[in-house]
Structure formats: structure tokens, C-alpha cells
PDB file of C-alpha atoms in Angstrom:
ATOM      1  CA  MET B   1      87.314  95.276  99.208  1.00 48.00           C
ATOM      2  CA  ASP B   2      84.545  97.327  97.865  1.00 51.00           C
ATOM      3  CA  THR B   3      81.164  96.143  99.750  1.00 49.00           C
ATOM      4  CA  GLU B   4      77.613  97.355  99.664  1.00 55.00           C
ATOM      5  CA  PRO B   5      76.780  98.449 103.255  1.00 49.00           C
ATOM      6  CA  ASN B   6      73.771  96.573 103.616  1.00 57.00           C
ATOM      7  CA  GLN B   7      75.288  93.228 102.450  1.00 66.00           C
ATOM      8  CA  PHE B   8      77.995  93.370 105.256  1.00 67.00           C
ATOM      9  CA  THR B   9      76.408  95.220 108.332  1.00 73.00           C
ATOM     10  CA  TYR B  10      78.933  93.718 110.737  1.00 82.00           C
ATOM     11  CA  ARG B  11      81.572  95.685 108.819  1.00 88.00           C
ATOM     12  CA  TYR B  12      79.731  98.931 108.025  1.00 88.00           C
ATOM     13  CA  PHE B  13      76.927 101.149 109.256  1.00 87.00           C
ATOM     14  CA  GLU B  14      76.265 104.874 109.195  1.00 90.00           C
ATOM     15  CA  ASN B  15      74.236 106.606 111.751  1.00 91.00           C
ATOM     16  CA  ARG B  16      72.889 109.775 110.170  1.00 91.00           C
ATOM     17  CA  ASP B  17      70.760 110.408 113.124  1.00 93.00           C
ATOM     18  CA  CYS B  18      73.634 110.850 115.541  1.00 91.00           C
ATOM     19  CA  GLU B  19      74.032 114.438 117.022  1.00 92.00           C
ATOM     20  CA  PHE B  20      77.598 114.574 115.919  1.00 87.00           C
ATOM     21  CA  TYR B  21      77.046 113.112 112.306  1.00 88.00           C
ATOM     22  CA  PRO B  22      79.137 113.892 110.312  1.00 85.00           C
ATOM     23  CA  CYS B  23      82.119 114.060 112.727  1.00 84.00           C
ATOM     24  CA  HIS B  24      84.465 114.366 109.766  1.00 82.00           C
ATOM     25  CA  LYS B  25      83.591 116.805 106.725  1.00 81.00           C
ATOM     26  CA  GLY B  26      84.313 115.809 103.222  1.00 82.00           C
ATOM     27  CA  MET B  27      83.441 111.969 103.451  1.00 84.00           C
ATOM     28  CA  ASP B  28      80.741 110.680 101.235  1.00 82.00           C
ATOM     29  CA  GLU B  29      80.356 107.525 103.165  1.00 85.00           C
ATOM     30  CA  LEU B  30      81.200 107.520 106.977  1.00 87.00           C
ATOM     31  CA  ASN B  31      81.494 104.203 108.695  1.00 89.00           C
ATOM     32  CA  CYS B  32      80.360 104.759 112.359  1.00 90.00           C
ATOM     33  CA  LEU B  33      81.298 101.171 113.529  1.00 90.00           C
ATOM     34  CA  PHE B  34      84.609 102.544 114.967  1.00 89.00           C
ATOM     35  CA  CYS B  35      83.259 105.785 116.098  1.00 87.00           C
ATOM     36  CA  PHE B  36      85.359 105.448 119.220  1.00 89.00           C
ATOM     37  CA  CYS B  37      88.761 104.461 117.640  1.00 91.00           C
ATOM     38  CA  PRO B  38      90.248 101.461 118.797  1.00 92.00           C
ATOM     39  CA  PHE B  39      93.773 102.744 118.151  1.00 92.00           C
ATOM     40  CA  TYR B  40      93.160 105.930 120.396  1.00 91.00           C
ATOM     41  CA  THR B  41      95.329 104.560 123.200  1.00 89.00           C
ATOM     42  CA  TYR B  42      98.234 103.605 120.886  1.00 87.00           C
ATOM     43  CA  GLU B  43     101.061 105.842 120.299  1.00 83.00           C
ATOM     44  CA  LYS B  44     101.659 104.211 116.770  1.00 83.00           C
ATOM     45  CA  CYS B  45      98.465 104.086 115.044  1.00 89.00           C
ATOM     46  CA  PRO B  46      97.560 103.999 111.258  1.00 92.00           C
ATOM     47  CA  GLY B  47      96.059 107.263 111.288  1.00 90.00           C
ATOM     48  CA  ASN B  48      97.180 110.801 111.192  1.00 89.00           C
ATOM     49  CA  PRO B  49      96.696 112.220 114.683  1.00 91.00           C
ATOM     50  CA  SER B  50      98.338 115.372 116.083  1.00 90.00           C
ATOM     51  CA  TYR B  51      99.159 115.890 119.659  1.00 91.00           C
ATOM     52  CA  ILE B  52      98.103 118.850 121.866  1.00 92.00           C
ATOM     53  CA  GLU B  53     100.805 119.903 124.266  1.00 91.00           C
ATOM     54  CA  LYS B  54      99.449 120.791 127.788  1.00 87.00           C
ATOM     55  CA  ASP B  55     101.083 122.464 130.658  1.00 84.00           C
ATOM     56  CA  GLY B  56     103.018 120.200 132.660  1.00 81.00           C
ATOM     57  CA  GLY B  57     104.188 118.199 129.644  1.00 82.00           C
ATOM     58  CA  SER B  58     101.283 116.102 129.150  1.00 88.00           C
ATOM     59  CA  ARG B  59     100.029 115.350 125.648  1.00 89.00           C
ATOM     60  CA  ILE B  60      96.458 114.873 124.381  1.00 90.00           C
ATOM     61  CA  LYS B  61      96.068 112.758 121.133  1.00 91.00           C
ATOM     62  CA  ASN B  62      93.933 114.783 118.601  1.00 90.00           C
ATOM     63  CA  CYS B  63      92.238 112.488 116.102  1.00 88.00           C
ATOM     64  CA  THR B  64      89.813 115.325 114.615  1.00 84.00           C
ATOM     65  CA  GLY B  65      91.647 115.208 111.300  1.00 86.00           C
ATOM     66  CA  CYS B  66      91.877 111.423 110.987  1.00 90.00           C
ATOM     67  CA  THR B  67      89.324 109.572 108.969  1.00 90.00           C
ATOM     68  CA  PHE B  68      91.009 106.215 108.807  1.00 93.00           C
ATOM     69  CA  PRO B  69      88.454 104.328 110.921  1.00 92.00           C
ATOM     70  CA  HIS B  70      85.641 105.817 109.179  1.00 91.00           C
ATOM     71  CA  ALA B  71      86.689 104.667 105.756  1.00 90.00           C
ATOM     72  CA  LYS B  72      84.352 102.204 104.405  1.00 87.00           C
ATOM     73  CA  ASP B  73      87.087  99.851 103.089  1.00 90.00           C
ATOM     74  CA  ASN B  74      89.414  99.769 106.231  1.00 93.00           C
ATOM     75  CA  TYR B  75      87.574  97.123 108.244  1.00 93.00           C
ATOM     76  CA  ASP B  76      89.961  94.376 107.252  1.00 94.00           C
ATOM     77  CA  LYS B  77      92.990  96.503 107.930  1.00 94.00           C
ATOM     78  CA  ILE B  78      91.634  97.613 111.392  1.00 93.00           C
ATOM     79  CA  MET B  79      90.899  93.971 112.365  1.00 93.00           C
ATOM     80  CA  GLN B  80      94.565  92.852 111.361  1.00 94.00           C
ATOM     81  CA  LEU B  81      96.280  95.670 112.865  1.00 93.00           C
ATOM     82  CA  LEU B  82      94.407  95.069 116.217  1.00 91.00           C
ATOM     83  CA  LYS B  83      95.254  91.358 116.024  1.00 92.00           C
ATOM     84  CA  GLU B  84      98.896  92.054 115.500  1.00 90.00           C
ATOM     85  CA  MET B  85      99.067  95.027 118.422  1.00 84.00           C
ATOM     86  CA  ASN B  86      97.406  92.678 121.061  1.00 79.00           C
ATOM     87  CA  LYS B  87      99.829  89.623 120.562  1.00 75.00           C
TER      88      LYS B  87
END
């Protein structure tokens, strides 16, 4: 669904004043609504995370290469996945 950002502000906003903006390079439009990804704690997520292995066998999820939650048209997908994951 292609929407105008000012028409559906509950689905999209861009904070160009953020000290970390843009957190992902190469995106013309960056949705900051899901700045803190709701899928971070899930092993299986719709994005493309990598994992950093630490001494002692622990793993840290690295989402720096993932733009899924920041894509303007992914709001509906995110909401649907969250409903399904939390049943």
C-alpha cells in the first residue's frame, strides 16, 4: 500500500532531527516508527539480521543491515506478524 506519509501519520513518520538519522544508508524514505525493532527479541524475524558470536557461546543479534521495519510500506506486514507471533 503506497501511502502519503502526512496522510497516515500513525503508520509513518520520519525524524530527520534524530542524531542517528539516517540509521540505514541508501533509503530515500526512512520510517522511524519502528526505530526499536519489535522483532529484535525473536529468533525468526522478517528481516535479515546477522549474529555476532561472543566468547562463552553467547550471540548478539546484529540488525544494522536490516531495513525491514523502516520501509514505508511494511506497516501492515509488521502489524500482522506481531499478531501472529503473540498468539
